[in-house]
Coordinates of C-alpha atoms in Angstrom, one line a residue:
Chain A
X16 CA 0.0 0.0 0.0
X17 CA 1.2 3.4 -0.8
X18 CA 0.3 6.9 -1.9
X19 CA -0.8 5.4 -5.2
X20 CA -3.8 3.8 -3.5
X21 CA -5.3 7.2 -3.1
X22 CA -5.1 8.1 -6.7
X23 CA -8.4 7.7 -8.7
X24 CA -8.6 4.3 -10.1
X25 CA -6.9 4.0 -13.4
X26 CA -5.0 7.3 -13.3
X27 CA -1.7 5.6 -12.9
X28 CA -2.4 3.3 -15.9
X29 CA -3.2 6.3 -18.0
X30 CA 0.0 8.0 -17.1
X31 CA 2.0 4.8 -17.7
X32 CA 0.3 3.5 -20.8
X33 CA -1.5 6.5 -22.3
X34 CA -5.2 7.0 -22.3
X35 CA -6.0 4.7 -25.2
X36 CA -4.2 1.7 -23.9
X37 CA -5.6 2.3 -20.5
X38 CA -9.0 2.1 -22.0
X39 CA -8.4 -0.5 -24.6
X40 CA -10.9 -3.1 -23.6
X41 CA -13.4 -0.5 -22.4
X42 CA -13.4 1.0 -25.9
X43 CA -13.6 -2.4 -27.5
X44 CA -16.5 -3.3 -25.3
X45 CA -18.4 -0.2 -26.1
X46 CA -17.7 -0.9 -29.8
X47 CA -19.0 -4.4 -29.4
X48 CA -22.1 -3.2 -27.6
X49 CA -22.7 -0.6 -30.3
X50 CA -22.2 -3.2 -33.0
X51 CA -24.7 -5.6 -31.5
X52 CA -27.2 -2.8 -31.2
X53 CA -26.4 -1.4 -34.7
X54 CA -27.0 -4.7 -36.5
X55 CA -30.5 -4.8 -35.0
X56 CA -31.1 -1.1 -35.7
X57 CA -29.8 -1.0 -39.4
X58 CA -33.1 -2.6 -40.5
X59 CA -35.7 -0.4 -38.9
X60 CA -33.6 2.8 -39.3
X61 CA -32.0 2.4 -42.7
X62 CA -33.8 -0.5 -44.3
X63 CA -30.6 -2.7 -44.3
X64 CA -32.0 -6.0 -43.0
X65 CA -29.1 -8.0 -41.7
X66 CA -30.8 -9.0 -38.4
X67 CA -34.5 -9.0 -37.7
X68 CA -36.0 -9.3 -34.3
X69 CA -34.5 -8.6 -30.9
X70 CA -32.1 -10.1 -28.4
X71 CA -35.0 -12.4 -27.3
X72 CA -35.1 -14.0 -30.7
X73 CA -33.7 -13.0 -34.0
X74 CA -33.2 -14.0 -37.6
X75 CA -29.9 -13.1 -39.3
X76 CA -29.7 -12.8 -43.0
X77 CA -33.0 -14.7 -43.2
X78 CA -31.3 -18.0 -42.3
X79 CA -29.7 -18.0 -38.9
X80 CA -32.1 -18.1 -35.9
X81 CA -30.9 -17.1 -32.5
X82 CA -33.0 -17.3 -29.4
X83 CA -32.4 -16.3 -25.8
X84 CA -31.9 -19.7 -24.0
X85 CA -33.2 -18.4 -20.6
X86 CA -36.5 -17.2 -22.2
X87 CA -36.8 -20.5 -23.9
X88 CA -36.2 -22.4 -20.7
X89 CA -38.9 -20.3 -19.0
X90 CA -41.2 -21.1 -21.9
X91 CA -40.7 -24.8 -21.5
X92 CA -41.2 -24.6 -17.8
X93 CA -44.4 -22.5 -18.4
X94 CA -45.7 -25.4 -20.4
X95 CA -44.9 -24.6 -24.1
X96 CA -42.6 -26.8 -26.2
X97 CA -41.2 -24.4 -28.8
X98 CA -40.9 -25.0 -32.5
X99 CA -37.7 -26.3 -33.9
X100 CA -36.5 -22.9 -35.1
X101 CA -36.5 -21.4 -31.6
X102 CA -34.9 -24.5 -30.2
X103 CA -32.1 -24.5 -32.8
X104 CA -31.5 -20.8 -32.1
X105 CA -31.4 -21.4 -28.3
X106 CA -28.9 -24.3 -28.7
X107 CA -26.7 -22.1 -30.9
X108 CA -26.6 -19.3 -28.3
X109 CA -26.2 -21.7 -25.5
X110 CA -23.3 -23.5 -27.2
X111 CA -21.6 -20.2 -28.1
X112 CA -21.6 -18.8 -24.6
X113 CA -20.8 -22.2 -23.0
X114 CA -17.7 -22.3 -25.2
X115 CA -16.6 -18.7 -24.9
X116 CA -17.7 -17.9 -21.4
X117 CA -21.2 -17.0 -20.4
X118 CA -20.9 -13.6 -18.9
X119 CA -19.2 -12.3 -21.9
X120 CA -22.8 -11.6 -22.8
X121 CA -23.0 -9.2 -19.8
X122 CA -20.1 -7.0 -20.6
X123 CA -19.8 -7.3 -24.4
X124 CA -23.5 -7.5 -25.6
X125 CA -26.0 -6.6 -23.0
X126 CA -27.4 -3.1 -23.6
X127 CA -28.0 -2.5 -19.8
X128 CA -24.2 -2.8 -19.2
X129 CA -23.4 0.8 -20.3
X130 CA -26.2 2.0 -18.0
X131 CA -24.8 0.2 -14.9
X132 CA -21.3 1.1 -15.9
X133 CA -22.2 4.7 -16.1
X134 CA -23.9 4.5 -12.7
X135 CA -20.8 2.8 -11.3
X136 CA -18.5 5.4 -12.8
X137 CA -20.5 8.2 -11.2
X138 CA -20.6 6.2 -8.0
X139 CA -16.8 6.2 -7.9
X140 CA -16.5 9.8 -8.9
X141 CA -18.9 10.9 -6.1
X142 CA -17.2 8.5 -3.7
X143 CA -20.6 7.2 -2.5
X144 CA -20.9 4.4 0.1
X145 CA -21.4 1.0 -1.5
X146 CA -24.8 0.7 0.1
X147 CA -27.0 -2.4 0.2
X148 CA -24.9 -5.4 -0.7
X149 CA -26.9 -8.6 -0.7
X150 CA -25.0 -11.8 -1.2
X151 CA -23.7 -12.6 -4.6
X152 CA -25.9 -15.7 -4.6
X153 CA -29.0 -13.6 -4.5
X154 CA -29.2 -13.6 -8.3
X155 CA -29.2 -17.4 -8.2
X156 CA -32.1 -17.3 -5.8
X157 CA -33.9 -14.9 -8.1
X158 CA -33.2 -17.1 -11.1
X159 CA -34.8 -20.0 -9.3
X160 CA -37.7 -17.8 -8.3
X161 CA -38.2 -16.7 -11.9
X162 CA -38.3 -20.3 -13.1
X163 CA -40.7 -21.4 -10.4
X164 CA -43.0 -18.4 -11.1
X165 CA -42.9 -19.3 -14.8
X166 CA -44.0 -22.8 -14.0
X167 CA -46.7 -21.7 -11.5
X168 CA -48.3 -19.0 -13.7
X169 CA -47.7 -20.4 -17.2
X170 CA -46.2 -17.1 -18.2
X171 CA -42.6 -16.4 -19.3
X172 CA -42.2 -14.5 -16.0
X173 CA -38.9 -12.6 -16.3
X174 CA -40.0 -11.0 -19.6
X175 CA -42.6 -9.1 -17.6
X176 CA -39.8 -7.1 -16.0
X177 CA -36.5 -7.9 -17.9
X178 CA -34.9 -4.5 -18.5
X179 CA -32.4 -6.0 -21.0
X180 CA -35.0 -7.1 -23.6
X181 CA -37.3 -4.2 -22.8
X182 CA -34.5 -1.6 -23.5
X183 CA -33.4 -3.5 -26.6
X184 CA -36.9 -3.9 -27.9
X185 CA -37.7 -0.4 -27.0
X186 CA -34.9 1.0 -29.1
X187 CA -36.0 -1.2 -32.1
X188 CA -39.8 -1.2 -31.8
X189 CA -40.7 1.8 -29.7
X190 CA -39.9 2.5 -26.1
X191 CA -43.0 3.5 -24.2
X192 CA -41.9 4.0 -20.6
X193 CA -38.9 1.8 -20.7
X194 CA -36.7 4.9 -20.0
X195 CA -38.3 5.1 -16.6
X196 CA -37.1 1.6 -15.9
X197 CA -33.6 2.4 -17.1
X198 CA -33.5 5.4 -14.9
X199 CA -34.6 3.3 -12.0
X200 CA -31.8 0.8 -12.5
X201 CA -29.3 3.7 -12.9
X202 CA -30.5 5.2 -9.6
X203 CA -30.5 1.8 -7.9
X204 CA -26.9 1.2 -8.9
X205 CA -25.8 4.7 -8.0
X206 CA -27.4 5.3 -4.7
X207 CA -28.9 2.1 -3.3
X208 CA -26.5 -0.6 -4.2
X209 CA -23.1 -0.5 -5.9
X210 CA -23.0 -3.0 -8.8
X211 CA -26.5 -3.8 -7.5
X212 CA -28.3 -4.8 -10.6
X213 CA -25.7 -6.7 -12.7
X214 CA -23.8 -7.9 -9.7
X215 CA -26.5 -9.1 -7.4
X216 CA -30.0 -9.1 -8.9
X217 CA -30.0 -9.9 -12.6
X218 CA -31.0 -13.6 -13.2
X219 CA -30.0 -13.3 -16.8
X220 CA -26.4 -12.7 -15.8
X221 CA -26.7 -15.5 -13.2
X222 CA -27.9 -17.8 -16.0
X223 CA -25.1 -17.0 -18.3
X224 CA -22.6 -17.4 -15.5
X225 CA -23.9 -20.9 -15.0
X226 CA -23.8 -22.0 -18.6
X227 CA -20.4 -20.4 -19.2
X228 CA -18.7 -21.6 -16.0
X229 CA -16.3 -23.7 -18.1
X230 CA -15.9 -21.2 -20.9
X231 CA -12.6 -20.9 -22.7
X232 CA -12.0 -17.2 -22.5
X233 CA -10.5 -16.2 -19.2
X234 CA -8.6 -13.3 -17.7
X235 CA -5.4 -14.4 -16.1
X236 CA -2.9 -12.7 -13.8
X237 CA 0.3 -14.3 -15.0
X238 CA 2.3 -11.3 -14.0
X239 CA 1.0 -11.2 -10.5
X240 CA 4.4 -11.0 -8.9
X241 CA 4.6 -7.5 -10.3
X242 CA 1.4 -6.4 -8.5
X243 CA 2.0 -3.3 -6.3
X244 CA -1.3 -3.5 -4.5
X245 CA -2.6 -0.2 -5.9
X246 CA -6.1 -1.8 -5.7
X247 CA -7.3 -0.2 -9.0
X248 CA -8.5 -3.6 -10.4
X249 CA -10.6 -4.1 -7.3
X250 CA -12.0 -0.6 -7.7
X251 CA -13.2 -1.0 -11.3
X252 CA -14.1 -4.7 -11.3
X253 CA -17.9 -5.3 -11.3
X254 CA -17.4 -8.6 -9.6
X255 CA -14.3 -8.0 -7.6
X256 CA -14.6 -11.1 -5.4
X257 CA -13.2 -13.0 -8.4
X258 CA -9.8 -11.3 -8.4
X259 CA -8.2 -12.4 -5.2
X260 CA -7.9 -16.2 -5.8
X261 CA -6.0 -15.5 -9.0
X262 CA -4.0 -12.4 -8.0
X263 CA -3.2 -13.2 -4.4
X264 CA -3.1 -17.0 -4.8
X265 CA -0.2 -18.9 -3.2
X266 CA 2.7 -19.6 -5.5
X267 CA 1.7 -22.7 -7.4
X268 CA -2.0 -21.8 -7.6
X269 CA -3.5 -20.9 -10.9
X270 CA -3.3 -17.3 -12.0
X271 CA -6.5 -17.8 -14.0
X272 CA -9.7 -16.1 -12.9
X273 CA -11.9 -19.1 -13.0
X274 CA -15.0 -17.8 -11.1
X275 CA -18.1 -18.0 -13.4
X276 CA -18.9 -14.5 -12.0
X277 CA -16.1 -12.9 -14.1
X278 CA -17.7 -11.0 -17.0
X279 CA -14.5 -10.9 -19.0
X280 CA -14.8 -7.2 -19.3
X281 CA -11.1 -6.6 -19.3
X282 CA -11.2 -3.5 -17.2
X283 CA -8.6 -5.0 -14.8
X284 CA -6.3 -5.3 -17.7
X285 CA -6.9 -1.7 -18.7
X286 CA -6.3 -0.1 -15.3
X287 CA -3.3 -2.1 -14.3
X288 CA -0.2 0.1 -14.7
X289 CA 2.1 -2.9 -14.4
X290 CA 0.2 -5.2 -16.8
X291 CA -0.5 -8.0 -14.3
X292 CA -3.5 -9.3 -16.2
X293 CA -4.2 -10.5 -19.8
X294 CA -6.9 -12.3 -21.7
X295 CA -6.1 -15.9 -22.4
X296 CA -7.7 -19.3 -22.5
X297 CA -8.5 -21.5 -19.5
X298 CA -5.7 -24.0 -20.1
X299 CA -3.0 -21.3 -20.1
X300 CA -2.0 -21.2 -16.4
X301 CA 1.5 -20.0 -16.9
X302 CA 2.9 -17.6 -14.3
X303 CA 5.7 -15.2 -15.1
X304 CA 8.8 -16.2 -13.3
X305 CA 9.0 -14.2 -10.1
X306 CA 11.8 -11.7 -10.2
X307 CA 13.0 -11.6 -6.8
X308 CA 13.3 -9.2 -5.1
X309 CA 10.4 -7.3 -6.7
X310 CA 12.0 -4.1 -8.0
X311 CA 10.3 -1.0 -6.6
X312 CA 8.9 0.9 -9.5
X313 CA 10.9 4.0 -9.2
X314 CA 9.0 6.6 -11.3
X315 CA 5.8 6.0 -9.3
X316 CA 7.3 5.5 -5.9
X317 CA 8.1 9.2 -5.5
X318 CA 4.8 10.5 -6.8
X319 CA 3.0 12.8 -4.4
X320 CA -0.6 12.1 -3.4
Chain B
X6 CA -31.8 -23.9 30.8
X7 CA -28.6 -24.9 29.1
X8 CA -28.7 -27.2 26.1
X9 CA -27.5 -30.7 26.6
X10 CA -25.0 -32.3 24.2
X11 CA -23.1 -30.6 21.4
X12 CA -23.2 -26.8 21.3
X13 CA -25.1 -25.4 18.3
X14 CA -22.8 -24.5 15.5
X15 CA -22.7 -20.8 14.7
X16 CA -22.1 -21.7 11.0
X17 CA -25.3 -23.7 11.0
X18 CA -27.2 -20.8 12.6
X19 CA -25.7 -18.5 10.0
X20 CA -26.6 -20.8 7.2
X21 CA -30.2 -21.2 8.4
X22 CA -30.6 -17.5 8.8
X23 CA -29.3 -16.7 5.4
X24 CA -31.4 -19.4 3.8
X25 CA -34.5 -18.1 5.6
X26 CA -33.7 -14.5 4.5
X27 CA -33.1 -15.5 0.9
X28 CA -36.2 -17.7 0.6
X29 CA -38.3 -15.0 2.3
X30 CA -37.1 -12.5 -0.2
X31 CA -37.8 -14.8 -3.0
X32 CA -41.3 -15.4 -1.8
X33 CA -41.9 -11.7 -1.8
X34 CA -40.3 -11.1 -5.2
X35 CA -41.9 -14.2 -6.7
X36 CA -45.4 -13.1 -5.5
X37 CA -44.9 -9.7 -7.1
X38 CA -43.8 -11.4 -10.3
X39 CA -46.8 -13.8 -10.2
X40 CA -49.1 -10.8 -9.7
X41 CA -47.6 -9.1 -12.7
X42 CA -48.1 -12.4 -14.6
X43 CA -51.7 -12.5 -13.7
X44 CA -52.1 -8.9 -14.7
X45 CA -50.4 -9.6 -18.1
X46 CA -53.2 -12.0 -19.0
X47 CA -55.8 -9.2 -19.0
X48 CA -55.9 -8.5 -22.7
X49 CA -58.0 -5.5 -23.6
X50 CA -61.0 -6.3 -25.8
X51 CA -59.9 -4.0 -28.7
X52 CA -56.4 -5.7 -28.8
X53 CA -56.4 -8.6 -31.2
X54 CA -53.7 -11.2 -31.5
X55 CA -52.2 -12.1 -34.9
X56 CA -53.7 -15.0 -36.8
X57 CA -53.0 -18.5 -35.4
X58 CA -52.2 -17.0 -31.9
X59 CA -52.6 -19.7 -29.2
X60 CA -55.3 -19.0 -26.6
X61 CA -54.1 -16.1 -24.4
X62 CA -52.9 -18.2 -21.5
X63 CA -50.9 -20.5 -23.7
X64 CA -49.7 -17.5 -25.8
X65 CA -48.0 -15.9 -22.9
X66 CA -46.1 -19.1 -22.2
X67 CA -45.0 -19.3 -25.9
X68 CA -44.4 -15.8 -27.2
X69 CA -40.8 -14.7 -26.6
X70 CA -41.6 -11.1 -27.7
X71 CA -39.0 -11.1 -30.5
X72 CA -41.1 -9.1 -32.9
X73 CA -40.3 -11.2 -36.0
X74 CA -44.1 -11.5 -36.8
X75 CA -44.3 -7.7 -36.7
X76 CA -41.3 -7.4 -39.1
X77 CA -42.8 -9.8 -41.6
X78 CA -46.3 -8.2 -41.6
X79 CA -46.4 -6.5 -45.0
X80 CA -49.2 -4.1 -44.0
X81 CA -47.7 -2.9 -40.7
X82 CA -50.8 -4.3 -39.0
X83 CA -49.0 -5.8 -36.1
X84 CA -47.2 -3.9 -33.4
X85 CA -45.5 -4.8 -30.2
X86 CA -47.1 -3.5 -27.0
X87 CA -45.0 -0.8 -25.4
X88 CA -44.4 -0.6 -21.7
X89 CA -46.9 1.5 -19.9
X90 CA -48.5 2.8 -23.2
X91 CA -50.5 -0.2 -24.4
X92 CA -52.5 -2.2 -21.9
X93 CA -51.2 -5.4 -23.6
X94 CA -48.5 -7.6 -22.0
X95 CA -45.3 -5.7 -22.9
X96 CA -43.6 -6.6 -26.0
X97 CA -46.3 -9.0 -27.3
X98 CA -47.7 -8.5 -30.8
X99 CA -51.3 -7.3 -31.3
X100 CA -53.3 -5.1 -33.7
X101 CA -56.2 -2.7 -33.4
X102 CA -58.8 -3.4 -36.1
X103 CA -60.0 0.2 -36.3
X104 CA -56.4 1.4 -36.9
X105 CA -55.0 -1.2 -39.3
X106 CA -57.0 -4.4 -39.8
X107 CA -55.4 -7.8 -40.8
X108 CA -55.3 -8.1 -44.6
X109 CA -55.4 -11.9 -44.4
X110 CA -52.4 -12.7 -46.5
X111 CA -52.7 -16.1 -48.2
X112 CA -49.2 -17.2 -47.1
X113 CA -49.7 -15.9 -43.5
X114 CA -46.1 -14.4 -43.2
X115 CA -46.5 -13.6 -39.5
X116 CA -47.2 -17.3 -38.6
X117 CA -44.3 -18.4 -40.8
X118 CA -42.0 -15.9 -39.0
X119 CA -42.8 -17.1 -35.5
X120 CA -39.9 -19.1 -34.2
X121 CA -41.6 -20.6 -31.2
X122 CA -45.1 -21.6 -32.4
X123 CA -46.9 -19.0 -30.3
X124 CA -48.5 -18.4 -33.7
X125 CA -49.6 -21.9 -34.5
X126 CA -47.9 -23.2 -37.7
X127 CA -50.9 -25.6 -38.1
X128 CA -52.8 -22.7 -39.4
X129 CA -52.3 -23.1 -43.2
X130 CA -55.5 -21.4 -44.4
X131 CA -56.0 -17.9 -43.4
X132 CA -59.8 -18.3 -43.6
X133 CA -59.5 -20.6 -40.6
X134 CA -58.0 -17.9 -38.5
X135 CA -59.9 -17.0 -35.3
X136 CA -58.6 -13.6 -34.3
X137 CA -61.9 -12.5 -33.0
X138 CA -65.6 -12.3 -34.0
X139 CA -67.2 -9.3 -35.6
X140 CA -70.4 -8.1 -33.8
X141 CA -72.8 -5.5 -35.0
X142 CA -72.8 -3.8 -31.6
X143 CA -74.9 -0.7 -32.4
X144 CA -78.1 -1.4 -34.2
X145 CA -79.4 2.1 -33.4
X146 CA -76.7 3.8 -35.5
X147 CA -75.9 1.2 -38.1
X148 CA -77.1 2.8 -41.4
X149 CA -78.4 -0.5 -42.7
X150 CA -80.6 -0.8 -39.7
X151 CA -81.9 2.6 -40.4
X152 CA -83.0 1.3 -43.8
X153 CA -80.2 2.7 -45.9
X154 CA -78.0 0.7 -48.2
X155 CA -74.6 1.3 -46.7
X156 CA -73.5 -2.3 -46.9
X157 CA -69.8 -1.3 -46.5
X158 CA -69.0 -3.9 -43.9
X159 CA -70.5 -6.5 -46.1
X160 CA -68.7 -5.4 -49.2
X161 CA -65.2 -5.3 -47.6
X162 CA -65.5 -8.6 -45.8
X163 CA -62.8 -10.9 -47.3
X164 CA -65.2 -13.8 -46.6
X165 CA -68.2 -12.0 -48.1
X166 CA -71.5 -13.9 -48.1
X167 CA -70.1 -16.4 -45.6
X168 CA -68.8 -14.4 -42.7
X169 CA -71.2 -11.5 -43.3
X170 CA -74.5 -11.8 -45.2
X171 CA -77.3 -9.3 -45.8
X172 CA -80.5 -10.6 -44.4
X173 CA -83.7 -9.0 -45.8
X174 CA -86.2 -7.8 -43.3
X175 CA -89.3 -5.6 -43.4
X176 CA -88.8 -2.0 -42.7
X177 CA -91.5 -1.3 -40.1
X178 CA -90.8 2.5 -40.1
X179 CA -91.6 3.1 -43.8
X180 CA -93.9 0.2 -44.0
X181 CA -93.1 -0.7 -47.6
X182 CA -89.3 -0.9 -47.8
X183 CA -86.8 -3.6 -47.1
X184 CA -83.9 -3.5 -44.7
X185 CA -80.7 -5.4 -45.4
X186 CA -79.3 -6.4 -42.1
X187 CA -75.6 -7.2 -42.0
X188 CA -75.4 -10.5 -40.2
X189 CA -72.2 -12.1 -38.9
X190 CA -71.8 -15.8 -39.0
X191 CA -69.2 -16.6 -36.4
X192 CA -68.1 -19.9 -37.9
X193 CA -66.8 -18.1 -40.9
X194 CA -65.6 -14.8 -39.4
X195 CA -61.8 -14.7 -38.9
X196 CA -61.9 -11.5 -36.9
X197 CA -59.7 -9.6 -39.4
X198 CA -61.4 -6.4 -38.7
X199 CA -61.9 -5.1 -42.2
X200 CA -65.6 -4.4 -41.4
X201 CA -64.7 -2.5 -38.2
X202 CA -62.0 -0.5 -40.1
X203 CA -64.4 0.4 -42.9
X204 CA -67.5 1.3 -41.0
X205 CA -68.4 4.8 -42.2
X206 CA -69.6 6.0 -38.8
X207 CA -67.3 8.1 -36.6
X208 CA -67.4 5.2 -34.2
X209 CA -67.8 1.8 -35.8
X210 CA -71.2 0.2 -35.3
X211 CA -69.6 -3.2 -36.1
X212 CA -66.6 -4.2 -33.9
X213 CA -64.4 -7.2 -33.7
X214 CA -64.4 -8.6 -30.2
X215 CA -62.4 -11.5 -28.7
X216 CA -64.5 -14.7 -28.9
X217 CA -64.8 -14.8 -25.1
X218 CA -66.8 -11.6 -25.3
X219 CA -68.5 -12.0 -28.6
X220 CA -70.0 -15.4 -28.2
X221 CA -72.2 -17.4 -26.0
X222 CA -72.1 -21.1 -25.9
X223 CA -74.6 -23.8 -26.1
X224 CA -75.0 -26.2 -23.2
X225 CA -73.6 -29.7 -24.0
X226 CA -76.9 -31.5 -23.5
X227 CA -78.9 -29.2 -25.9
X228 CA -80.1 -30.9 -29.1
X229 CA -81.6 -29.2 -32.0
X230 CA -84.5 -31.6 -32.7
X231 CA -85.1 -30.4 -36.2
X232 CA -81.5 -31.1 -37.1
X233 CA -81.5 -34.6 -35.6
X234 CA -84.8 -35.4 -37.2
X235 CA -83.5 -34.4 -40.6
X236 CA -80.3 -36.4 -40.0
X237 CA -82.4 -39.5 -39.0
X238 CA -84.9 -39.0 -41.7
X239 CA -87.9 -39.5 -39.5
X240 CA -89.4 -38.8 -36.1
X241 CA -86.9 -39.3 -33.3
X242 CA -89.5 -41.1 -31.1
X243 CA -91.7 -43.7 -32.8
X244 CA -95.5 -43.6 -32.3
X245 CA -95.8 -40.0 -31.3
X246 CA -99.2 -38.6 -32.4
X247 CA -98.6 -35.4 -34.3
X248 CA -101.3 -33.0 -33.2
X249 CA -102.2 -30.1 -35.5
X250 CA -100.1 -27.0 -34.6
X251 CA -101.9 -23.8 -33.8
X252 CA -100.6 -21.5 -36.4
X253 CA -101.8 -18.1 -37.4
X254 CA -104.1 -18.1 -40.4
X255 CA -107.5 -19.2 -41.6
X256 CA -108.9 -22.2 -40.0
X257 CA -107.0 -21.9 -36.7
X258 CA -107.7 -19.9 -33.6
X259 CA -106.1 -16.8 -35.1
X260 CA -107.8 -13.9 -33.4
X261 CA -108.1 -11.9 -36.5
X262 CA -109.4 -14.7 -38.7
X263 CA -112.9 -16.1 -38.9
X264 CA -113.4 -19.6 -37.6
X265 CA -111.0 -19.2 -34.8
X266 CA -111.6 -18.5 -31.2
X267 CA -113.6 -15.2 -30.9
X268 CA -113.1 -13.1 -27.9
X269 CA -116.1 -11.6 -26.1
X270 CA -114.9 -8.1 -26.9
X271 CA -114.4 -6.3 -30.2
X272 CA -111.0 -6.1 -31.5
X273 CA -110.2 -2.8 -33.3
X274 CA -110.2 -3.2 -37.0
X275 CA -111.7 -6.6 -37.0
X276 CA -115.1 -7.0 -38.7
X277 CA -118.0 -8.5 -36.7

């Protein structure tokens, strides 16, 4: 711990690596989120029909069906066996996220992510208390509740409130009062509960976490011996309970962040001034050889608060 | 009084407390969600589901609200319900007949587009669609009921002469004209809403309603004797004596006709 701890998260990385490199994955993620939104909007806005439909169910180039597997699961539990098209689409999405890593959906695709990211950014800037922090397992309980209610009522229950599909559908088909819901989530994450929605409540994220638990894409901390405990990665990580086992593991333990909660957003890679983290696959558990003793990073050591 | 045996484990207590709190929260959240689900089933009468839509309860278990049916509707009839604006379950497809009716495409593109079967792919003839039933709700304002020959609802009906017929009736007001009464035959009506859309009145006199509102139902044990008699080709019960029916007209007890039962008082306009 040092004076650097008191700098705003990410400042050091910006000074070390430059603004662009210190925001590399953030920029890439925003580009990805925009791209996923754009392919859906090109049709209704400009008449270029690459993708029809919404995140709940879509048809790409008239041939490729994709369906939200959680919605499909609720539908089956509610008593409807879907037609083949929807099932094929669901299996494709399921397979893709099981292979890559489920919560990649959360940080690279989900349109709510920029909203909660913005809330968290402001939360950090205003230095607000973290507020109500229910257990991380709450979202799993909610997921179970959603499935039970779907079965009990015969209605795809989460779609009655799901802000993800509501926002997405709202942008494509007409929003109604969806903006009020988005503001509610923003305010909830800002004042009531830090990382509240995506980190504790959302059963969609919980579902993708489950199916992608063995996904290939992982963040690793191979260079963990270089860590100077500035805590910036903990400050920006939306699921910061996942970092410690990898970063602070005993020598010999895997440097891979294997928790299914990790959304693979890559912000920890961005904000680390000493490049501890990197994206890799789950079988790459190489650790950089510890250089002993750890050289004190001179240029930063003398920096004033 | 102290407990005997092993002291209770604080971990166990912690676990039980957490589990109780989580399940309590889930019961509250789940109840609210179930209440929303019940609410979602209340489809307003003027909101019609696309052709082939499963009955409302099944529909809400099947429709994933993707909007592909809306995209493939060539006449922009269908729309997705918007949150807080339309009183239809958010994101589900519907149409309002008076705004844009269903044009009853032969290839039924909305059904073909549905990935889940919420719009039943077994519907292969659009004439079999049951989106609702047209009802001539206002006989007092319908121009045909006033004795005029508007006929617009009849003319625009895609199933003309089957779903809507014009039934001739005597015009009591003028005494010597006919009225042509638009009459809906529910078996043939698809509920497309062309009639409601085309009604020339400021507020349509004929409206498409969901079948649950538009129709009564016959009790299971009711039999139409005349149909069964015709099917059998003879009396249903052998040996019945067929007594003469008392019908109006000469030779019966028609009050106005001679030979019938004559009351003790004079009827106006009846000769002595």
